[in-house]
Amino acid sequence: VLVAIVSIAIIGVAAIWALNPFAPEVVVTNPVPEGRRITDHGLLANYYPPQGNGKRAGILLLGGSEGGLSPGVGRMAKGLQANGFAVLQVAYFAAPGLPPKLELVPLETFDRALDWLKSQPEVDAERIGIVGGSKGAEAALIIATRRPELRAVVAAMPSSVAWQGIDWNIMNMILNPPGGSWSLGGKPIPFLPYAQPKQFGGPVVDIYAASLETLAQHQDAIIPVERIRAPVLLICGMADKLWPSCPMADQVKARASANNGPAVTVLAYNDAGHAVMGLPVDKSNSNYARLDRMGGTNDGNNDARADGWPKIVAHLEAALTTPSPAQ
């Protein structure tokens, strides 16, 4: 009996290791007809050119830990395009030619993306903003500390720190924990490692909350948001069950305020979770019933989107309407 139990356990572990059932499905959405696929300059991206004549402001748009070029982020890209922006939705891992895991993703990927966007003839290179959600928000804030020419920043479900990477293969995660999420010049940037939660079996947010309690020992992982030169809009759900995005948003705002950093606005929604950002979803859409998977209710997340999306557009328009002042 003992041999049989051990054998079953080994088979189960091997199956989890081989099949990797916890990994999100990676989708590389076709941008046609509103946009086109970009594969040059080391990029995998969907580009949605601006509508209308004349040079327009550009937006670098980053999805989260789903990887690839997801349709949900593509929907946001089209929404921004409809408001007159040139939008580059760039993949940075888990897609052909990119790192398979969210580990040591080169920040140079985003540098190339920004440089490509700025070089487009229909884009005003002096009016560039960045928008990201979840891990894309973490990246957006880090990028904005390095790229002073950025004129607007939107970070939804944001992070106040650079985190340890993610490997959705649970066995790999246990036996060979990933390093940092991001690298620069081939070297990892400082990151906050995961800590054990006080109780096992709870939501993932408990791991991140426990990890933040160790921040005093890893202060080099804190994103130096005071270096950002653009106004920052943060959006979060108070019921977020993936990570504590509202407490981290408050940390970003407090650090910026204490260190003469940029103006930071926080939109916090009580009945929303990790699906707080995006265009509202029609109740007849099958995706509506999935809005509550990572906290909040379906109605709460959708109401937050209905309130927050126009404010995202307004923030970008206000910051990117006029050419940048002389440096």
Tab-separated table of C-alpha atoms in Angstrom:
chain	number	residue	atom	x	y	z
A	1	VAL	CA	0.000	0.000	0.000
A	2	LEU	CA	2.792	2.377	0.905
A	3	VAL	CA	4.552	1.675	-2.386
A	4	ALA	CA	1.313	2.333	-4.263
A	5	ILE	CA	0.761	5.644	-2.452
A	6	VAL	CA	4.328	6.767	-3.133
A	7	SER	CA	4.003	5.722	-6.777
A	8	ILE	CA	0.779	7.687	-7.182
A	9	ALA	CA	2.386	10.714	-5.544
A	10	ILE	CA	5.379	10.520	-7.864
A	11	ILE	CA	3.112	10.202	-10.905
A	12	GLY	CA	1.083	13.190	-9.717
A	13	VAL	CA	4.177	15.331	-9.191
A	14	ALA	CA	5.523	14.303	-12.582
A	15	ALA	CA	2.206	15.159	-14.226
A	16	ILE	CA	2.135	18.601	-12.618
A	17	TRP	CA	5.729	19.188	-13.660
A	18	ALA	CA	5.176	18.042	-17.251
A	19	LEU	CA	1.696	19.406	-17.925
A	20	ASN	CA	2.089	22.704	-16.008
A	21	PRO	CA	-1.688	23.044	-15.479
A	22	PHE	CA	-1.465	26.334	-13.556
A	23	ALA	CA	0.113	28.333	-16.369
A	24	PRO	CA	-2.211	30.870	-17.985
A	25	GLU	CA	-3.056	30.334	-21.618
A	26	VAL	CA	-0.870	32.595	-23.719
A	27	VAL	CA	-2.603	34.282	-26.624
A	28	VAL	CA	-0.988	36.354	-29.367
A	29	THR	CA	-4.006	38.255	-30.645
A	30	ASN	CA	-4.274	39.159	-34.308
A	31	PRO	CA	-4.506	42.995	-34.491
A	32	VAL	CA	-6.142	43.139	-37.934
A	33	PRO	CA	-8.043	45.143	-39.124
A	34	GLU	CA	-7.472	48.014	-36.674
A	35	GLY	CA	-3.726	47.434	-36.364
A	36	ARG	CA	-0.756	45.445	-37.576
A	37	ARG	CA	1.813	43.026	-36.160
A	38	ILE	CA	5.317	44.332	-35.419
A	39	THR	CA	8.246	41.894	-35.387
A	40	ASP	CA	11.245	44.120	-36.149
A	41	HIS	CA	13.747	45.702	-33.718
A	42	GLY	CA	13.519	42.618	-31.517
A	43	LEU	CA	9.852	43.294	-30.741
A	44	LEU	CA	6.683	41.247	-30.780
A	45	ALA	CA	3.894	43.784	-30.644
A	46	ASN	CA	0.588	44.907	-32.063
A	47	TYR	CA	0.522	48.467	-33.325
A	48	TYR	CA	-2.686	50.452	-33.565
A	49	PRO	CA	-1.959	53.651	-35.523
A	50	PRO	CA	-3.843	56.824	-34.687
A	51	GLN	CA	-6.976	57.857	-36.478
A	52	GLY	CA	-7.083	61.239	-38.179
A	53	ASN	CA	-4.463	63.538	-39.625
A	54	GLY	CA	-1.396	65.087	-38.054
A	55	LYS	CA	1.013	63.786	-35.456
A	56	ARG	CA	-0.602	62.188	-32.439
A	57	ALA	CA	0.473	61.232	-28.943
A	58	GLY	CA	1.793	57.693	-28.505
A	59	ILE	CA	1.031	55.139	-25.787
A	60	LEU	CA	3.113	52.113	-24.840
A	61	LEU	CA	0.600	49.585	-23.467
A	62	LEU	CA	1.662	46.645	-21.273
A	63	GLY	CA	-0.390	43.663	-20.191
A	64	GLY	CA	0.213	41.629	-17.059
A	65	SER	CA	1.201	38.133	-16.051
A	66	GLU	CA	-0.985	36.548	-18.716
A	67	GLY	CA	1.892	37.163	-21.130
A	68	GLY	CA	1.685	37.353	-24.889
A	69	LEU	CA	-0.655	39.865	-26.520
A	70	SER	CA	-3.963	39.218	-24.780
A	71	PRO	CA	-7.318	40.172	-26.319
A	72	GLY	CA	-8.359	42.054	-23.176
A	73	VAL	CA	-5.379	44.402	-23.428
A	74	GLY	CA	-5.947	44.558	-27.171
A	75	ARG	CA	-9.450	45.823	-26.469
A	76	MET	CA	-7.958	48.617	-24.376
A	77	ALA	CA	-5.508	49.391	-27.188
A	78	LYS	CA	-8.401	49.806	-29.607
A	79	GLY	CA	-10.225	51.964	-27.083
A	80	LEU	CA	-7.222	54.283	-26.803
A	81	GLN	CA	-6.817	54.262	-30.580
A	82	ALA	CA	-10.435	55.392	-30.918
A	83	ASN	CA	-9.551	58.359	-28.710
A	84	GLY	CA	-6.827	59.476	-31.118
A	85	PHE	CA	-3.725	57.827	-29.670
A	86	ALA	CA	-1.114	55.733	-31.427
A	87	VAL	CA	-0.876	52.568	-29.322
A	88	LEU	CA	1.864	49.931	-29.209
A	89	GLN	CA	0.822	46.813	-27.272
A	90	VAL	CA	4.078	44.980	-26.659
A	91	ALA	CA	4.671	41.421	-25.457
A	92	TYR	CA	7.565	40.912	-23.062
A	93	PHE	CA	7.445	37.233	-22.119
A	94	ALA	CA	5.699	33.920	-22.854
A	95	ALA	CA	5.481	34.439	-26.586
A	96	PRO	CA	7.599	33.360	-29.577
A	97	GLY	CA	11.149	34.677	-29.277
A	98	LEU	CA	10.644	35.988	-25.730
A	99	PRO	CA	11.525	34.648	-22.256
A	100	PRO	CA	9.199	31.708	-21.446
A	101	LYS	CA	8.891	32.701	-17.785
A	102	LEU	CA	8.310	36.027	-16.091
A	103	GLU	CA	11.902	36.071	-14.917
A	104	LEU	CA	14.769	38.411	-15.800
A	105	VAL	CA	12.755	40.117	-18.501
A	106	PRO	CA	15.149	42.665	-20.076
A	107	LEU	CA	14.093	46.257	-19.467
A	108	GLU	CA	15.776	46.932	-22.799
A	109	THR	CA	12.700	45.357	-24.420
A	110	PHE	CA	10.689	48.369	-23.337
A	111	ASP	CA	13.431	50.780	-24.406
A	112	ARG	CA	13.273	49.327	-27.915
A	113	ALA	CA	9.493	49.554	-27.880
A	114	LEU	CA	9.531	53.220	-26.854
A	115	ASP	CA	12.177	54.069	-29.427
A	116	TRP	CA	10.192	52.296	-32.159
A	117	LEU	CA	6.991	54.110	-31.188
A	118	LYS	CA	8.717	57.500	-31.128
A	119	SER	CA	10.160	56.894	-34.599
A	120	GLN	CA	6.807	56.444	-36.326
A	121	PRO	CA	6.018	59.331	-38.692
A	122	GLU	CA	2.479	59.771	-37.361
A	123	VAL	CA	3.635	59.942	-33.720
A	124	ASP	CA	4.738	63.078	-31.895
A	125	ALA	CA	7.911	61.869	-30.167
A	126	GLU	CA	7.541	64.565	-27.517
A	127	ARG	CA	4.122	63.268	-26.427
A	128	ILE	CA	4.593	59.702	-25.226
A	129	GLY	CA	2.856	58.001	-22.312
A	130	ILE	CA	2.854	54.529	-20.796
A	131	VAL	CA	-0.054	52.433	-19.520
A	132	GLY	CA	0.257	49.083	-17.741
A	133	GLY	CA	-1.808	46.704	-15.669
A	134	SER	CA	-0.638	44.381	-12.866
A	135	LYS	CA	2.902	43.188	-13.753
A	136	GLY	CA	2.664	45.640	-16.640
A	137	ALA	CA	1.994	48.382	-14.079
A	138	GLU	CA	5.075	47.295	-12.133
A	139	ALA	CA	7.061	47.498	-15.373
A	140	ALA	CA	5.491	50.836	-16.344
A	141	LEU	CA	6.570	52.508	-13.102
A	142	ILE	CA	10.093	51.084	-13.371
A	143	ILE	CA	10.354	52.201	-17.005
A	144	ALA	CA	9.113	55.685	-16.145
A	145	THR	CA	11.931	56.084	-13.593
A	146	ARG	CA	14.420	55.447	-16.429
A	147	ARG	CA	12.753	57.382	-19.241
A	148	PRO	CA	12.311	61.025	-18.207
A	149	GLU	CA	10.813	61.957	-21.582
A	150	LEU	CA	7.599	60.110	-20.741
A	151	ARG	CA	4.774	62.597	-20.281
A	152	ALA	CA	2.034	60.452	-18.707
A	153	VAL	CA	1.907	57.277	-16.613
A	154	VAL	CA	-1.088	55.056	-15.844
A	155	ALA	CA	-0.526	52.026	-13.601
A	156	ALA	CA	-3.533	49.864	-12.756
A	157	MET	CA	-3.361	47.209	-10.017
A	158	PRO	CA	0.124	48.652	-9.387
A	159	SER	CA	3.137	47.538	-7.415
A	160	SER	CA	5.399	49.677	-5.272
A	161	VAL	CA	8.325	47.269	-5.639
A	162	ALA	CA	10.110	45.092	-8.153
A	163	TRP	CA	9.084	41.522	-7.359
A	164	GLN	CA	10.659	38.113	-7.608
A	165	GLY	CA	9.803	36.405	-10.889
A	166	ILE	CA	7.018	33.899	-11.539
A	167	ASP	CA	7.183	30.341	-12.821
A	168	TRP	CA	3.730	28.782	-13.162
A	169	ASN	CA	5.236	25.310	-12.999
A	170	ILE	CA	4.734	24.735	-9.286
A	171	MET	CA	7.473	22.138	-9.005
A	172	ASN	CA	9.993	24.410	-10.686
A	173	MET	CA	8.862	27.250	-8.435
A	174	ILE	CA	9.569	25.114	-5.347
A	175	LEU	CA	12.757	23.361	-6.428
A	176	ASN	CA	14.337	26.134	-8.492
A	177	PRO	CA	12.810	29.459	-7.427
A	178	PRO	CA	13.054	32.197	-10.046
A	179	GLY	CA	15.210	35.265	-9.638
A	180	GLY	CA	13.943	38.778	-10.152
A	181	SER	CA	11.273	39.681	-12.658
A	182	TRP	CA	13.445	42.213	-14.485
A	183	SER	CA	17.016	42.605	-15.699
A	184	LEU	CA	19.115	45.465	-17.008
A	185	GLY	CA	22.336	45.015	-18.911
A	186	GLY	CA	22.014	41.271	-18.421
A	187	LYS	CA	21.925	41.583	-14.626
A	188	PRO	CA	18.869	41.281	-12.353
A	189	ILE	CA	17.637	44.448	-10.741
A	190	PRO	CA	16.993	44.228	-6.966
A	191	PHE	CA	13.716	42.523	-6.108
A	192	LEU	CA	11.501	41.636	-3.174
A	193	PRO	CA	11.460	37.844	-2.640
A	194	TYR	CA	8.329	35.950	-1.723
A	195	ALA	CA	7.748	35.166	1.946
A	196	GLN	CA	5.607	32.450	3.490
A	197	PRO	CA	2.147	33.651	4.501
A	198	LYS	CA	1.016	33.270	8.085
A	199	GLN	CA	-1.568	30.703	7.005
A	200	PHE	CA	-1.523	28.363	4.026
A	201	GLY	CA	-4.449	27.797	1.717
A	202	GLY	CA	-5.555	31.417	1.449
A	203	PRO	CA	-5.611	33.675	-1.609
A	204	VAL	CA	-2.388	34.577	-3.393
A	205	VAL	CA	-2.636	38.095	-1.989
A	206	ASP	CA	-1.567	36.671	1.395
A	207	ILE	CA	1.851	35.751	-0.024
A	208	TYR	CA	2.400	39.250	-1.360
A	209	ALA	CA	1.171	40.838	1.871
A	210	ALA	CA	3.572	38.698	3.925
A	211	SER	CA	6.392	39.586	1.560
A	212	LEU	CA	5.742	43.308	1.930
A	213	GLU	CA	6.230	42.924	5.677
A	214	THR	CA	9.897	42.126	4.950
A	215	LEU	CA	10.405	45.277	2.907
A	216	ALA	CA	12.688	46.843	5.524
A	217	GLN	CA	15.283	44.202	4.632
A	218	HIS	CA	14.904	44.776	0.868
A	219	GLN	CA	14.577	48.516	0.429
A	220	ASP	CA	16.566	48.403	-2.798
A	221	ALA	CA	13.531	46.658	-4.337
A	222	ILE	CA	11.374	49.767	-3.851
A	223	ILE	CA	10.626	51.503	-7.153
A	224	PRO	CA	12.157	55.026	-6.934
A	225	VAL	CA	9.019	56.727	-8.212
A	226	GLU	CA	10.362	60.147	-7.206
A	227	ARG	CA	12.448	59.999	-10.404
A	228	ILE	CA	9.340	59.981	-12.584
A	229	ARG	CA	8.748	63.339	-14.272
A	230	ALA	CA	5.192	62.713	-15.491
A	231	PRO	CA	1.878	62.812	-13.636
A	232	VAL	CA	0.899	59.338	-12.449
A	233	LEU	CA	-2.585	57.840	-12.265
A	234	LEU	CA	-2.988	54.670	-10.180
A	235	ILE	CA	-6.109	52.468	-10.244
A	236	CYS	CA	-6.762	49.674	-7.746
A	237	GLY	CA	-9.460	47.452	-6.290
A	238	MET	CA	-9.813	47.331	-2.517
A	239	ALA	CA	-10.901	43.673	-2.769
A	240	ASP	CA	-7.937	42.571	-4.910
A	241	LYS	CA	-7.173	38.899	-4.144
A	242	LEU	CA	-4.101	38.624	-6.353
A	243	TRP	CA	-1.876	41.197	-4.684
A	244	PRO	CA	-2.461	44.204	-2.382
A	245	SER	CA	-2.648	46.765	-5.147
A	246	CYS	CA	-4.332	49.501	-3.098
A	247	PRO	CA	-1.824	49.396	-0.202
A	248	MET	CA	0.973	49.419	-2.782
A	249	ALA	CA	-0.672	52.334	-4.605
A	250	ASP	CA	-0.708	54.216	-1.309
A	251	GLN	CA	3.003	53.427	-0.870
A	252	VAL	CA	3.767	54.841	-4.315
A	253	LYS	CA	1.833	58.019	-3.588
A	254	ALA	CA	3.438	58.454	-0.150
A	255	ARG	CA	6.976	57.992	-1.511
A	256	ALA	CA	6.391	60.437	-4.354
A	257	SER	CA	4.970	63.016	-1.949
A	258	ALA	CA	7.784	62.613	0.580
A	259	ASN	CA	10.537	62.916	-2.027
A	260	ASN	CA	9.307	65.759	-4.248
A	261	GLY	CA	8.196	63.290	-6.873
A	262	PRO	CA	5.447	63.558	-9.455
A	263	ALA	CA	1.793	64.267	-8.805
A	264	VAL	CA	0.123	60.934	-8.051
A	265	THR	CA	-3.632	60.340	-8.163
A	266	VAL	CA	-5.104	57.121	-6.745
A	267	LEU	CA	-8.498	55.776	-7.813
A	268	ALA	CA	-9.456	53.066	-5.292
A	269	TYR	CA	-12.696	51.123	-5.759
A	270	ASN	CA	-14.285	49.340	-2.799
A	271	ASP	CA	-16.087	46.481	-4.517
A	272	ALA	CA	-13.474	45.760	-7.197
A	273	GLY	CA	-10.568	43.354	-7.392
A	274	HIS	CA	-7.810	42.640	-9.894
A	275	ALA	CA	-10.191	43.165	-12.831
A	276	VAL	CA	-10.652	46.833	-11.941
A	277	MET	CA	-9.043	48.173	-15.129
A	278	GLY	CA	-10.388	48.179	-18.666
A	279	LEU	CA	-13.390	49.033	-20.734
A	280	PRO	CA	-16.726	48.020	-19.185
A	281	VAL	CA	-18.106	44.642	-20.250
A	282	ASP	CA	-21.685	44.181	-21.425
A	283	LYS	CA	-23.636	41.907	-19.084
A	284	SER	CA	-24.520	39.682	-22.026
A	285	ASN	CA	-20.814	38.998	-22.629
A	286	SER	CA	-19.577	35.681	-21.208
A	287	ASN	CA	-16.566	37.487	-19.729
A	288	TYR	CA	-18.832	39.469	-17.412
A	289	ALA	CA	-19.316	36.480	-15.099
A	290	ARG	CA	-15.527	36.133	-14.734
A	291	LEU	CA	-14.780	39.655	-13.516
A	292	ASP	CA	-14.950	38.558	-9.868
A	293	ARG	CA	-12.374	35.746	-10.143
A	294	MET	CA	-9.647	37.809	-8.472
A	295	GLY	CA	-11.702	39.784	-6.007
A	296	GLY	CA	-14.724	42.022	-5.779
A	297	THR	CA	-17.991	41.339	-7.538
A	298	ASN	CA	-18.851	41.316	-11.202
A	299	ASP	CA	-20.902	44.481	-10.793
A	300	GLY	CA	-18.229	46.121	-8.628
A	301	ASN	CA	-15.452	45.515	-11.117
A	302	ASN	CA	-17.577	46.593	-14.059
A	303	ASP	CA	-18.760	49.746	-12.292
A	304	ALA	CA	-15.133	50.576	-11.491
A	305	ARG	CA	-14.262	50.175	-15.155
A	306	ALA	CA	-17.158	52.391	-16.197
A	307	ASP	CA	-15.942	55.100	-13.823
A	308	GLY	CA	-12.201	54.611	-14.296
A	309	TRP	CA	-11.805	54.223	-18.049
A	310	PRO	CA	-12.932	57.804	-18.913
A	311	LYS	CA	-10.578	59.050	-16.192
A	312	ILE	CA	-7.680	57.120	-17.732
A	313	VAL	CA	-8.396	58.732	-21.101
A	314	ALA	CA	-8.774	62.163	-19.504
A	315	HIS	CA	-5.478	61.770	-17.644
A	316	LEU	CA	-3.671	60.879	-20.853
A	317	GLU	CA	-5.298	63.661	-22.834
A	318	ALA	CA	-4.478	66.272	-20.191
A	319	ALA	CA	-0.832	65.235	-19.968
A	320	LEU	CA	-0.269	64.648	-23.678
A	321	THR	CA	-2.276	67.414	-25.328
A	322	THR	CA	0.575	69.892	-25.698
A	323	PRO	CA	4.209	69.358	-26.701
A	324	SER	CA	6.587	68.816	-23.808
A	325	PRO	CA	8.230	71.922	-22.295
A	326	ALA	CA	11.901	72.557	-22.958
A	327	GLN	CA	14.106	70.402	-20.749
